[in-house]
């Protein structure tokens, strides 16, 4: 007992001694640039704190995170405690956050939670989405699995093509057009198919990778299976020249030459921008440069634009969204070059009702997909209620495919791909197609499932029944044909019993299993099958 007391005494005196540098640190001027680096599934993330302290302990400056770049609205340093008030935007949701940190020796230790998005959001009213519709399936640790504490040290940020903080108070005002209907462009009569950089490469993109992907799209058979577009997401942008013309960054020495190369392979090229002054990744956006940017892209030979709300939420209200997207829709139209117009604003503000009216061919309906079973299910579940909005030329977009990225099993990826086909979703692959394994190849190149997705009648499927852990999706393919997917959400294998009458289907349907590639013959009243945990049964059913 006595020895425990003695040890406590020793411990306390050690703490008292080690407290001395803390006290000294209280007087530390934290003015300067502090950098925290953290590994994440998106590659290394960098957080930069540019701090300026005054004699009274007030702090000003700016904070840069992978998703935001903005001024410190108020801040202080008291003893060893730092408090910063910042504004952060995530999926159109502008929030003021208080970030707390501590001075520990020569480090600043910040709580990561306040610097990161909390949960994948989604449109209000959609269960499982963080947009207000109920508890998020993806709730818990932030999607990037950051540790609780980020350690920043004095340092120099990595060289980057990001465009830097914006002073929103002095940002020139952009006039929004009166609402009108932008004529349809006649593109995307079936859901767009292609490939996009984001899910695998995030902002680490360059000319060489895109050329390699284009080659692989041809060699793997993906192009011939219908994947036509190669879309460069965020991270290609450089600076504007003296005429306001946006240049690609040094990773893309000649965008026109790259487009020519992609076209020479029988593929098309897409780009990404934002109606805000910055993209979600902090690169130059199109705010106030809509016409000139659309003309530049047309001159390069761009065939597809993904237009992402991001920092536009700092400039406009949700009610302005239609006019904001119309402005770019009209700018694209004015170029005379056909471009698929992909709206990305996470399904807010009832986009499914006005998306087609601004010239949009597809619109995101949820927050970002992540490479997990729960996130995938969350996004696809939100599609059901929106089924009536899809039609040739105008599609709900539950986000890009994660097939082949490693976060799900092959069984789960088959379910992912099947559900996207049932929902007439764009099939935009997001894996490294230069290194396809056998399972990924079988999934992405399953022509029978692709044919369901690409069915010309363009009727989006719905979730029509639930049976224990099983849910059943049905899609009419016209001409008396249907696609049916039974998905086992449970972990264990389970049996599904399909009764045509219960599903409103006629008796005596001819059936084909689209994963086994096998005709099942004429099935009088229904079908029974065992389905693996997280697995899918996908059938094509045909009346005579
Ligand atoms: C948002 C979009 C993503 C991707 C990134 C790029 O998060 O939803 O699909 O485009 O921005 O920064």
XYZ file of C-alpha atoms and ligand atoms in Angstrom:
556
model
C 0.000 0.000 0.000
C 2.761 2.359 1.083
C 4.629 1.694 -2.150
C 1.527 2.593 -4.168
C 1.276 5.897 -2.310
C 4.976 6.501 -2.921
C 4.563 5.739 -6.613
C 1.622 8.106 -6.825
C 3.787 10.766 -5.189
C 6.536 10.157 -7.719
C 4.024 10.245 -10.542
C 2.498 13.517 -9.359
C 5.875 15.203 -9.002
C 6.816 13.990 -12.499
C 3.583 15.456 -13.818
C 4.259 18.704 -11.960
C 7.704 18.870 -13.527
C 6.471 17.982 -16.951
C 3.813 20.652 -16.571
C 6.525 23.291 -16.718
C 6.875 23.235 -20.505
C 3.053 23.411 -20.741
C 3.064 26.599 -18.706
C 5.855 27.925 -20.860
C 3.830 26.966 -23.907
C 0.971 29.127 -22.689
C 3.081 32.098 -23.533
C 3.970 30.604 -26.907
C 3.051 32.691 -29.876
C 1.321 30.218 -32.190
C 1.571 32.610 -35.129
C 2.705 30.715 -38.195
C 1.753 27.812 -40.449
C 0.943 24.454 -38.853
C 0.482 21.323 -40.926
C -1.125 17.993 -39.965
C -0.850 15.016 -42.318
C -2.946 11.928 -42.007
C -3.169 8.735 -44.055
C -6.699 7.944 -45.243
C -8.452 5.874 -47.901
C -8.252 9.021 -50.061
C -4.461 9.008 -49.818
C -2.626 11.398 -47.524
C -4.831 14.198 -46.254
C -3.389 17.539 -45.320
C -4.784 20.027 -42.805
C -3.201 23.481 -42.728
C -3.697 26.022 -39.928
C -2.441 29.497 -40.780
C -2.578 31.309 -37.443
C -1.933 34.884 -36.420
C -2.077 35.730 -32.740
C -2.271 39.138 -31.096
C -1.138 40.296 -27.683
C -4.553 39.603 -26.141
C -4.604 35.973 -27.283
C -7.026 36.491 -30.187
C -6.366 34.331 -33.234
C -7.126 34.969 -36.894
C -5.987 33.334 -40.138
C -7.352 30.401 -42.122
C -7.888 26.663 -41.954
C -7.575 24.327 -44.930
C -8.914 20.791 -44.770
C -9.355 18.312 -47.643
C -12.930 19.589 -47.982
C -12.765 23.238 -47.004
C -10.648 26.265 -47.224
C -11.779 29.245 -45.217
C -10.951 32.045 -42.837
C -10.985 31.705 -39.067
C -14.056 33.679 -38.029
C -12.908 34.047 -34.440
C -10.294 32.374 -32.332
C -8.332 32.499 -29.147
C -5.441 30.930 -27.335
C -5.809 30.695 -23.546
C -3.096 28.877 -21.622
C -2.670 25.752 -23.686
C -6.129 25.711 -25.212
C -6.846 26.909 -28.719
C -10.377 27.587 -29.891
C -11.171 28.355 -33.512
C -14.499 29.140 -35.091
C -14.655 28.085 -38.741
C -17.281 27.693 -41.397
C -17.385 24.387 -43.224
C -19.430 23.255 -46.173
C -20.171 19.629 -46.848
C -22.660 18.441 -49.445
C -24.338 21.834 -49.568
C -24.674 22.065 -45.809
C -22.905 25.155 -44.477
C -22.093 24.845 -40.796
C -20.228 26.888 -38.236
C -18.002 24.639 -36.181
C -15.853 25.185 -33.118
C -12.506 23.464 -33.380
C -10.603 22.909 -30.166
C -6.924 22.225 -29.917
C -4.159 22.051 -27.345
C -0.586 23.133 -27.350
C 1.462 20.091 -26.417
C 5.188 20.756 -26.591
C 5.938 21.749 -30.153
C 2.648 20.365 -31.461
C -0.882 21.630 -31.835
C -3.324 18.777 -31.285
C -6.768 19.320 -32.803
C -9.932 17.271 -32.438
C -10.527 15.812 -35.873
C -14.327 15.496 -35.546
C -14.961 19.223 -35.912
C -12.770 19.394 -39.005
C -14.400 16.512 -40.840
C -17.823 15.755 -42.264
C -19.794 13.812 -39.686
C -21.864 11.367 -41.754
C -22.765 10.848 -45.374
C -25.713 13.201 -45.854
C -28.576 12.894 -48.267
C -31.852 14.444 -49.243
C -34.212 15.340 -46.420
C -36.694 12.610 -45.647
C -34.574 9.768 -46.980
C -34.067 7.263 -44.169
C -30.457 6.536 -43.516
C -29.203 9.763 -44.998
C -27.713 12.455 -42.840
C -29.855 15.121 -44.464
C -32.457 14.903 -41.759
C -34.298 11.756 -42.733
C -33.192 9.676 -39.756
C -30.128 8.049 -38.316
C -27.413 7.622 -40.900
C -26.445 4.074 -41.755
C -22.962 5.394 -42.120
C -23.046 7.093 -38.700
C -20.140 6.431 -36.395
C -16.597 7.245 -37.326
C -16.233 9.742 -40.161
C -15.977 7.959 -43.520
C -12.268 8.634 -43.718
C -11.604 6.835 -40.410
C -9.434 9.583 -39.018
C -8.006 9.307 -35.504
C -9.633 11.537 -32.884
C -6.645 13.833 -32.664
C -4.776 15.439 -35.510
C -1.227 16.456 -34.745
C -0.039 19.641 -36.439
C 3.539 20.842 -36.471
C 5.082 24.015 -37.805
C 5.768 23.365 -41.470
C 5.159 24.061 -45.094
C 2.074 22.737 -46.908
C 2.718 20.341 -49.797
C 2.736 22.018 -53.217
C -0.773 21.841 -54.590
C -2.876 23.064 -57.471
C -5.657 24.070 -55.107
C -6.750 27.631 -55.601
C -6.617 28.897 -52.006
C -9.145 30.629 -49.737
C -11.870 32.877 -51.141
C -12.992 36.129 -49.596
C -16.744 35.627 -49.913
C -17.478 39.190 -48.825
C -15.797 40.671 -51.875
C -16.734 37.956 -54.384
C -18.276 39.585 -57.491
C -22.000 38.914 -57.751
C -23.215 36.655 -60.524
C -26.581 37.436 -62.030
C -28.898 34.459 -62.193
C -31.112 33.930 -65.244
C -34.905 34.034 -65.132
C -36.214 30.491 -64.941
C -37.003 28.919 -68.290
C -36.809 25.469 -69.788
C -33.531 24.543 -71.446
C -34.395 22.290 -74.422
C -33.387 18.652 -74.129
C -30.033 17.811 -75.692
C -31.109 14.364 -76.936
C -28.215 12.647 -75.139
C -28.242 9.811 -72.596
C -31.321 8.086 -73.975
C -30.151 5.178 -71.826
C -28.282 5.736 -68.524
C -24.747 7.019 -69.214
C -21.988 4.411 -68.989
C -18.335 5.072 -68.479
C -15.617 5.495 -65.928
C -14.661 8.283 -63.499
C -11.443 9.037 -61.612
C -12.888 9.961 -58.210
C -13.665 6.714 -56.381
C -10.183 5.304 -56.942
C -7.837 8.219 -57.536
C -9.531 11.172 -55.836
C -7.596 14.277 -56.816
C -4.405 12.344 -57.736
C -5.113 12.474 -61.455
C -2.938 13.105 -64.495
C -2.763 12.775 -68.270
C -0.780 9.532 -68.177
C -3.325 7.769 -65.955
C -6.210 8.846 -68.186
C -4.454 7.586 -71.319
C -3.689 4.292 -69.551
C -7.326 3.963 -68.509
C -8.480 4.698 -72.074
C -6.202 1.935 -73.376
C -7.484 -0.456 -70.705
C -11.121 0.374 -71.464
C -10.505 -0.854 -74.994
C -8.306 -3.860 -74.133
C -10.620 -5.119 -71.371
C -13.702 -4.982 -73.570
C -15.327 -2.338 -71.403
C -15.673 0.121 -74.255
C -17.361 -2.498 -76.395
C -19.671 -3.378 -73.510
C -20.930 0.214 -73.594
C -18.690 2.147 -71.152
C -18.193 5.150 -73.401
C -17.212 8.100 -71.179
C -13.941 8.656 -69.352
C -14.650 11.376 -66.836
C -11.958 13.348 -65.041
C -13.420 14.413 -61.700
C -11.965 17.003 -59.328
C -8.242 17.765 -59.426
C -7.533 18.622 -63.085
C -7.966 22.377 -62.616
C -5.173 24.925 -62.664
C -5.396 28.718 -62.733
C -7.143 31.231 -64.986
C -4.987 33.122 -67.453
C -5.168 36.899 -67.832
C -8.240 36.508 -70.074
C -10.039 34.460 -67.462
C -9.582 31.217 -69.385
C -9.234 28.293 -66.997
C -6.117 26.247 -67.645
C -5.599 22.637 -66.598
C -2.868 22.164 -64.004
C 0.589 20.824 -64.819
C -0.638 17.219 -64.526
C -2.540 17.836 -67.777
C -0.127 19.511 -70.190
C -2.562 19.567 -73.126
C -6.231 18.822 -72.515
C -7.146 19.048 -76.204
C -4.465 16.490 -77.088
C -5.774 14.238 -74.319
C -9.338 14.541 -75.635
C -8.075 13.726 -79.142
C -6.346 10.633 -77.771
C -9.448 9.457 -75.904
C -11.593 10.101 -78.993
C -9.132 8.172 -81.162
C -9.894 5.139 -78.973
C -13.605 5.434 -79.675
C -14.279 6.893 -76.229
C -15.506 10.248 -74.945
C -14.002 12.594 -72.361
C -15.711 14.272 -69.413
C -14.673 16.972 -66.942
C -15.813 18.306 -63.591
C -16.450 21.770 -62.152
C -18.545 23.677 -59.616
C -20.868 26.705 -59.791
C -19.042 27.940 -56.681
C -15.699 29.734 -56.756
C -14.040 26.498 -55.576
C -14.719 22.832 -56.191
C -15.272 20.452 -53.300
C -11.553 19.640 -53.372
C -10.585 23.338 -53.202
C -9.695 23.791 -56.883
C -10.798 26.662 -59.138
C -14.562 26.562 -59.838
C -16.659 28.175 -62.559
C -18.371 30.906 -60.514
C -18.798 33.949 -62.752
C -17.000 32.183 -65.622
C -19.757 29.841 -66.771
C -19.832 30.900 -70.444
C -16.098 31.110 -70.894
C -15.547 27.742 -69.172
C -18.203 26.002 -71.273
C -16.557 27.446 -74.407
C -13.125 26.299 -73.254
C -14.360 22.760 -72.626
C -16.090 22.683 -75.996
C -12.874 23.841 -77.663
C -10.973 20.999 -76.012
C -13.578 18.475 -77.221
C -15.200 17.681 -73.878
C -18.325 15.494 -74.049
C -19.619 15.410 -70.469
C -19.712 17.815 -67.515
C -20.264 16.901 -63.875
C -21.202 20.110 -62.071
C -20.858 19.892 -58.299
C -22.535 22.359 -55.888
C -19.691 22.524 -53.293
C -18.840 26.112 -52.374
C -21.874 27.434 -54.244
C -23.644 26.915 -50.912
C -21.637 29.863 -49.575
C -22.909 32.110 -52.351
C -26.497 31.026 -52.986
C -29.435 29.523 -51.213
C -30.946 26.162 -52.095
C -33.886 28.015 -53.710
C -31.438 29.507 -56.236
C -30.139 26.109 -57.330
C -32.339 25.692 -60.360
C -31.276 29.061 -61.780
C -27.628 28.371 -60.956
C -27.709 25.032 -62.793
C -29.706 26.574 -65.628
C -26.944 29.141 -66.096
C -24.439 26.405 -66.898
C -27.033 24.387 -68.847
C -27.530 27.372 -71.133
C -23.793 28.025 -71.374
C -23.201 24.443 -72.532
C -26.041 24.671 -75.025
C -24.669 27.921 -76.413
C -21.388 26.213 -77.320
C -23.227 23.987 -79.789
C -21.208 20.983 -78.635
C -23.254 18.054 -77.296
C -22.271 17.420 -73.681
C -23.983 15.224 -71.149
C -24.836 17.481 -68.219
C -24.516 15.723 -64.851
C -25.883 17.608 -61.848
C -24.211 16.894 -58.537
C -25.942 18.525 -55.580
C -26.663 15.454 -53.467
C -30.399 15.322 -54.193
C -31.393 18.453 -52.302
C -34.013 21.041 -53.302
C -36.187 18.553 -55.191
C -33.701 18.279 -58.057
C -35.596 15.393 -59.660
C -38.397 17.814 -60.541
C -36.257 20.521 -62.168
C -33.064 18.671 -63.156
C -34.326 17.915 -66.687
C -35.568 21.498 -67.099
C -32.074 22.979 -66.784
C -30.748 20.633 -69.464
C -29.627 17.991 -66.958
C -29.314 14.385 -68.118
C -28.692 12.985 -64.650
C -28.671 14.263 -61.093
C -27.144 12.873 -57.965
C -29.792 11.881 -55.448
C -27.649 11.297 -52.340
C -24.362 12.095 -50.654
C -21.206 10.358 -51.819
C -21.023 6.607 -52.071
C -18.264 4.937 -50.088
C -16.821 1.529 -50.765
C -18.864 -0.289 -48.144
C -21.975 -2.472 -48.119
C -23.830 -0.064 -45.775
C -23.042 3.059 -47.811
C -23.970 1.314 -51.078
C -27.321 0.167 -49.661
C -28.021 3.612 -48.251
C -27.612 5.234 -51.657
C -29.677 2.694 -53.570
C -32.486 2.638 -51.019
C -33.004 6.344 -51.611
C -33.722 5.686 -55.309
C -36.949 3.819 -54.768
C -39.075 6.864 -53.975
C -37.654 8.717 -56.985
C -38.388 6.031 -59.581
C -41.085 8.061 -61.355
C -38.606 10.826 -62.261
C -36.393 8.698 -64.507
C -36.948 8.475 -68.247
C -34.805 8.381 -71.384
C -32.521 11.420 -71.291
C -33.056 12.050 -67.541
C -31.802 9.761 -64.810
C -31.555 9.526 -61.045
C -27.905 9.062 -60.087
C -27.153 7.125 -56.877
C -23.431 7.871 -57.474
C -20.674 5.961 -59.193
C -19.780 2.296 -58.917
C -17.328 1.008 -56.334
C -17.086 -2.451 -57.977
C -13.467 -3.638 -57.815
C -12.216 -1.116 -55.262
C -11.748 -3.689 -52.505
C -14.127 -2.562 -49.748
C -16.811 -5.158 -50.495
C -16.783 -8.853 -51.352
C -17.400 -10.094 -54.892
C -20.863 -11.222 -53.732
C -21.619 -7.695 -52.475
C -20.319 -6.114 -55.669
C -22.643 -8.363 -57.700
C -25.519 -7.053 -55.594
C -24.286 -3.467 -56.036
C -24.131 -3.846 -59.818
C -27.511 -5.607 -60.011
C -29.245 -2.909 -57.970
C -27.761 -0.132 -60.092
C -29.140 -1.917 -63.163
C -32.555 -2.346 -61.533
C -32.600 1.387 -60.735
C -31.658 2.403 -64.299
C -28.661 4.123 -62.726
C -25.712 5.463 -64.678
C -23.018 2.783 -64.762
C -19.886 4.800 -64.164
C -17.144 2.453 -63.030
C -14.715 3.835 -60.458
C -12.002 1.197 -60.146
C -8.570 0.851 -61.701
C -9.545 -0.818 -64.954
C -5.864 -1.279 -65.841
C -5.807 -4.101 -63.263
C -9.113 -5.961 -63.431
C -9.317 -9.199 -61.472
C -11.535 -12.031 -62.699
C -14.486 -11.243 -60.398
C -14.478 -7.536 -61.257
C -14.291 -8.334 -64.955
C -17.224 -10.754 -64.708
C -19.304 -8.168 -62.895
C -18.568 -5.058 -64.943
C -18.789 -7.018 -68.179
C -21.967 -8.941 -67.428
C -23.750 -7.994 -70.624
C -27.072 -9.424 -69.487
C -27.169 -7.195 -66.411
C -25.924 -4.242 -68.472
C -28.796 -4.885 -70.891
C -31.266 -4.488 -68.018
C -29.686 -1.178 -67.045
C -29.700 -0.006 -70.636
C -33.222 -1.126 -71.431
C -34.518 1.433 -73.951
C -37.895 1.824 -72.247
C -36.040 3.582 -69.439
C -38.409 2.636 -66.627
C -36.655 2.646 -63.274
C -37.287 -0.422 -61.090
C -38.782 -0.331 -57.614
C -38.478 -2.260 -54.414
C -41.787 -4.094 -54.444
C -41.606 -6.523 -51.538
C -39.700 -7.459 -48.426
C -39.519 -10.971 -47.021
C -37.419 -11.457 -43.905
C -33.912 -10.350 -44.803
C -34.857 -10.442 -48.470
C -35.987 -7.517 -50.595
C -37.362 -7.820 -54.078
C -36.899 -5.265 -56.812
C -38.871 -5.377 -60.034
C -38.317 -3.468 -63.239
C -40.528 -3.486 -66.280
C -38.552 -3.820 -69.501
C -41.499 -3.329 -71.811
C -42.796 -5.894 -74.338
C -43.937 -8.189 -71.512
C -40.454 -8.557 -70.035
C -39.274 -7.819 -66.483
C -36.073 -7.817 -64.517
C -36.294 -9.082 -60.958
C -33.629 -8.874 -58.274
C -33.942 -10.572 -54.893
C -31.343 -9.198 -52.486
C -30.445 -10.850 -49.219
C -29.556 -8.048 -46.809
C -28.815 -10.567 -44.077
C -25.399 -12.026 -43.304
C -26.545 -15.661 -43.557
C -27.714 -17.614 -46.559
C -31.518 -17.563 -46.832
C -34.245 -18.844 -49.095
C -36.451 -16.607 -51.163
C -39.875 -17.707 -52.388
C -41.132 -15.752 -55.353
C -44.811 -16.034 -56.245
C -45.631 -14.332 -59.529
C -49.201 -13.582 -58.410
C -47.990 -11.824 -55.226
C -45.725 -9.654 -57.351
C -48.499 -8.770 -59.787
C -46.896 -10.876 -62.516
C -48.676 -13.284 -64.868
C -48.327 -17.058 -64.582
C -46.037 -19.141 -66.767
C -43.140 -16.731 -67.147
C -40.013 -17.804 -68.977
C -36.986 -17.067 -66.751
C -33.244 -16.655 -67.136
C -30.698 -16.293 -64.333
C -28.514 -13.316 -65.289
C -25.582 -14.222 -63.045
C -25.506 -17.945 -63.820
C -26.253 -17.138 -67.482
C -28.725 -20.013 -67.522
C -32.280 -20.425 -68.807
C -34.593 -21.702 -66.092
C -37.398 -22.597 -68.502
C -41.039 -21.704 -68.047
C -41.948 -21.220 -64.388
C -45.663 -21.720 -63.722
C -46.315 -19.823 -60.478
C -42.993 -18.731 -59.096
C -39.472 -19.701 -58.106
C -37.542 -20.613 -54.982
C -33.852 -20.114 -54.486
C -31.150 -19.983 -51.833
C -29.286 -16.685 -51.772
C -25.959 -16.143 -50.025
C -25.706 -13.499 -47.298
C -25.474 -10.074 -49.048
C -26.046 -11.911 -52.333
C -28.467 -11.417 -55.168
C -30.610 -13.478 -57.512
C -31.245 -11.619 -60.726
C -33.720 -12.884 -63.275
C -35.043 -11.772 -66.599
C -38.683 -12.792 -66.936
C -40.548 -12.916 -70.197
C -44.162 -13.409 -71.115
C -44.836 -15.098 -74.433
C -18.058 15.706 -54.049
C -18.782 14.795 -55.039
C -17.868 13.629 -55.391
C -16.584 14.169 -55.994
C -15.920 15.153 -55.046
C -14.757 15.883 -55.690
O -17.798 15.066 -52.840
O -19.991 14.341 -54.486
O -18.518 12.760 -56.301
O -16.878 14.782 -57.226
O -16.834 16.156 -54.611
O -14.140 16.793 -54.850
